[in-house]
Each structure stands twice: as C-alpha cells, then as structure tokens.
Amino acid sequence: QAYYYFGMMASDQQDDQQAIQHFLKTIELNPKEVNAYFYLGQSFYNLNDSSQAIKYYSQGLEINPHSANLHYGIANVLIEQGNFELAAKHYVTCIQLNPNLLQAHFNFAKALHKQGDLSNAITEYIAAIKLKPDYLLAYCGLGQASQEQGNLPQAIKCFQIVIQLDDKEPIGHLLLADCLMEIGDLQQAVHHYHAGIKLDSENKSASAYNNLGNAYKDLGEYEKAMEQYQVAMEIDPNDPKVYFNMAKVYKYKGELDKAILQYNKAIGL
C-alpha cells in the first residue's frame, strides 16, 4: 500500500511521471488494485499519452467492469481520439453506475453537443446543473444548445444566469447579446456586446466587433457600425463576413463604388 499512497501524493502534486512509477510498482505487487489502474490512466492522459492511458483504463475494467471512474476516464480519451460511439457507451455506463459524477454528465453533454444531438446534450447539461446549481460552464453549454435548437427564451435565461454567477465573465454577455440580436432587442444587444468586449479587452474578438457592428447597422447607426467593422478587420483581415457587412453599410448609404470595393475584397478572400 505504501507505493499506492506515494503515487497518490505525487498525483496530488501533479508529478505524473513520479506517480506512474509508484502506481506501476503498486500493480506489480498487487495486480488487483483497481484504483491504481485508474490513476495510471489519468497520469498518462495528463501526459498526452492516450494509448497508454487506454491500456491501463482497459486493464482496470477487466478487473472491475463496474468502476464508474474507469469508464469515465476511458471515455474522455476516446472522445479526444474522435471515437464518439465507443466513448458514448462508456459515458452511459459510467452515469448508470454513478449518477452523481458531475463531470461525466458535463463531458458527455459536450460530446453530444458536438455531434449535433441537441436534445440529449440538453438533458446532460441539465443533469450537471442539478448536481452543481452554480455550474457556469454547464449553463453556457445549455444556453448554446438551446439557442441552436431554437429555444431562445431558455437560451436567454441561461446566459442571464451566467452573468449573475459571474458578471466579469465576457462570454455570458456576448452569448446573451447574440440571442438578443435574434429576437430584435438591438439596444440591449449593443449594451451586452460592449460589456463583453470591455471585459475581454486583452483578447480582442473580431467576431464580437463584427456582431456589434451588425447591431448598429440594424439600428441604422451606420457610422458606429463602420467603426466596429474597421476594428474587426484590423483584428482579422481575412474574414470575408466583415467586408460583406461593410459593403452593405456603404450600399445603404448610397456609396455604391465603396460597396463594390468591399464586396470584391470579400470575394477575394
């Protein structure tokens, strides 16, 4: 047992190489120590050695196929490898064995979301939130899935909760602004785009400035729209959407030569 505890200490200190040595010694002395296989898998996973991670998760499951942690660990590796079908089976088994494993619900939700299975993704995001009612990232995921599903009231509610949980987090404001644009609440969209951009000033997003420009464009405030598009172009000069939007503004202003110039730039990208 001493090697196992040394391995746990090394793992807690994020010394994965040392942890691996201790856990390998553990299973050499006690091949049935299932938890050691889990931590070996985790350590190799942390070191980006997916083949070794799967090897030890699989060996652990041979000893105890009812270990929720082992199913969870191998599912995470399989997702990164793009093997969604097999990963999903392990996530489902993991959750059946331990319905209170928060991160399994959340990671499974993200995987389902990425696959476009919005209904089941939403179910898993909600399950995660039930286990951790202040889970900001789960509310972000639930809001985005709801928005993609066309349920804008639920999406807006989720992003408002994100802001309530952390009003200094830019993503809540930016995602809420996108929804407000969709329902035509342009003034509030402008407010939240500005809030998100200000909070994320060190990591300027061309998309955020482009979307703010669109809000001003739809409000008929063309000069302000062009200011935002100009910033977006400076951040990402290779995004054709911004040039198309700038062209629309010039067209609305009756400056057709400038509009054509921007259209041509967009087409050339």
GROMACS .gro file of N, CA and C in nm, residues 206 209-210 226-247 250 262 265:
model
   84
  206ALA      N    1  -1.262   3.941  -3.322
  206ALA     CA    2  -1.315   4.002  -3.445
  206ALA      C    3  -1.464   3.976  -3.456
  209TYR      N    4  -1.672   4.224  -3.242
  209TYR     CA    5  -1.681   4.357  -3.304
  209TYR      C    6  -1.769   4.354  -3.428
  210ASN      N    7  -1.760   4.246  -3.504
  210ASN     CA    8  -1.845   4.232  -3.623
  210ASN      C    9  -1.992   4.227  -3.583
  226MET      N   10  -1.964   5.107  -3.892
  226MET     CA   11  -1.838   5.103  -3.967
  226MET      C   12  -1.717   5.107  -3.875
  227GLU      N   13  -1.729   5.179  -3.764
  227GLU     CA   14  -1.619   5.182  -3.667
  227GLU      C   15  -1.590   5.041  -3.614
  228GLN      N   16  -1.697   4.968  -3.583
  228GLN     CA   17  -1.679   4.832  -3.530
  228GLN      C   18  -1.624   4.737  -3.636
  229TYR      N   19  -1.674   4.750  -3.759
  229TYR     CA   20  -1.623   4.665  -3.867
  229TYR      C   21  -1.475   4.691  -3.891
  230GLN      N   22  -1.435   4.818  -3.879
  230GLN     CA   23  -1.296   4.852  -3.901
  230GLN      C   24  -1.206   4.784  -3.797
  231VAL      N   25  -1.251   4.785  -3.672
  231VAL     CA   26  -1.174   4.717  -3.567
  231VAL      C   27  -1.167   4.567  -3.596
  232ALA      N   28  -1.281   4.509  -3.639
  232ALA     CA   29  -1.284   4.366  -3.671
  232ALA      C   30  -1.186   4.333  -3.783
  233MET      N   31  -1.179   4.419  -3.883
  233MET     CA   32  -1.085   4.397  -3.995
  233MET      C   33  -0.940   4.402  -3.947
  234GLU      N   34  -0.912   4.494  -3.853
  234GLU     CA   35  -0.775   4.505  -3.802
  234GLU      C   36  -0.736   4.379  -3.724
  235ILE      N   37  -0.832   4.322  -3.653
  235ILE     CA   38  -0.805   4.200  -3.574
  235ILE      C   39  -0.790   4.080  -3.668
  236ASP      N   40  -0.881   4.069  -3.763
  236ASP     CA   41  -0.878   3.956  -3.857
  236ASP      C   42  -0.905   4.007  -3.998
  237PRO      N   43  -0.799   4.042  -4.070
  237PRO     CA   44  -0.818   4.097  -4.204
  237PRO      C   45  -0.861   3.995  -4.309
  238ASN      N   46  -0.875   3.868  -4.268
  238ASN     CA   47  -0.908   3.763  -4.365
  238ASN      C   48  -1.048   3.706  -4.345
  239ASP      N   49  -1.134   3.779  -4.273
  239ASP     CA   50  -1.271   3.732  -4.250
  239ASP      C   51  -1.363   3.799  -4.352
  240PRO      N   52  -1.412   3.725  -4.451
  240PRO     CA   53  -1.495   3.786  -4.556
  240PRO      C   54  -1.626   3.843  -4.505
  241LYS      N   55  -1.679   3.789  -4.393
  241LYS     CA   56  -1.808   3.837  -4.342
  241LYS      C   57  -1.804   3.986  -4.310
  242VAL      N   58  -1.692   4.031  -4.255
  242VAL     CA   59  -1.682   4.172  -4.215
  242VAL      C   60  -1.686   4.262  -4.339
  243TYR      N   61  -1.619   4.221  -4.446
  243TYR     CA   62  -1.618   4.301  -4.568
  243TYR      C   63  -1.757   4.305  -4.632
  244PHE      N   64  -1.827   4.190  -4.628
  244PHE     CA   65  -1.965   4.188  -4.678
  244PHE      C   66  -2.053   4.285  -4.598
  245ASN      N   67  -2.037   4.284  -4.467
  245ASN     CA   68  -2.118   4.373  -4.384
  245ASN      C   69  -2.085   4.519  -4.407
  246MET      N   70  -1.956   4.547  -4.422
  246MET     CA   71  -1.916   4.685  -4.452
  246MET      C   72  -1.973   4.727  -4.587
  247ALA      N   73  -1.974   4.636  -4.683
  247ALA     CA   74  -2.030   4.666  -4.815
  247ALA      C   75  -2.179   4.700  -4.804
  250TYR      N   76  -2.217   5.058  -4.682
  250TYR     CA   77  -2.191   5.153  -4.790
  250TYR      C   78  -2.309   5.157  -4.887
  262GLN      N   79  -1.570   4.675  -5.131
  262GLN     CA   80  -1.572   4.585  -5.016
  262GLN      C   81  -1.622   4.445  -5.056
  265LYS      N   82  -1.336   4.268  -5.214
  265LYS     CA   83  -1.241   4.222  -5.114
  265LYS      C   84  -1.289   4.092  -5.049
   0.00000   0.00000   0.00000
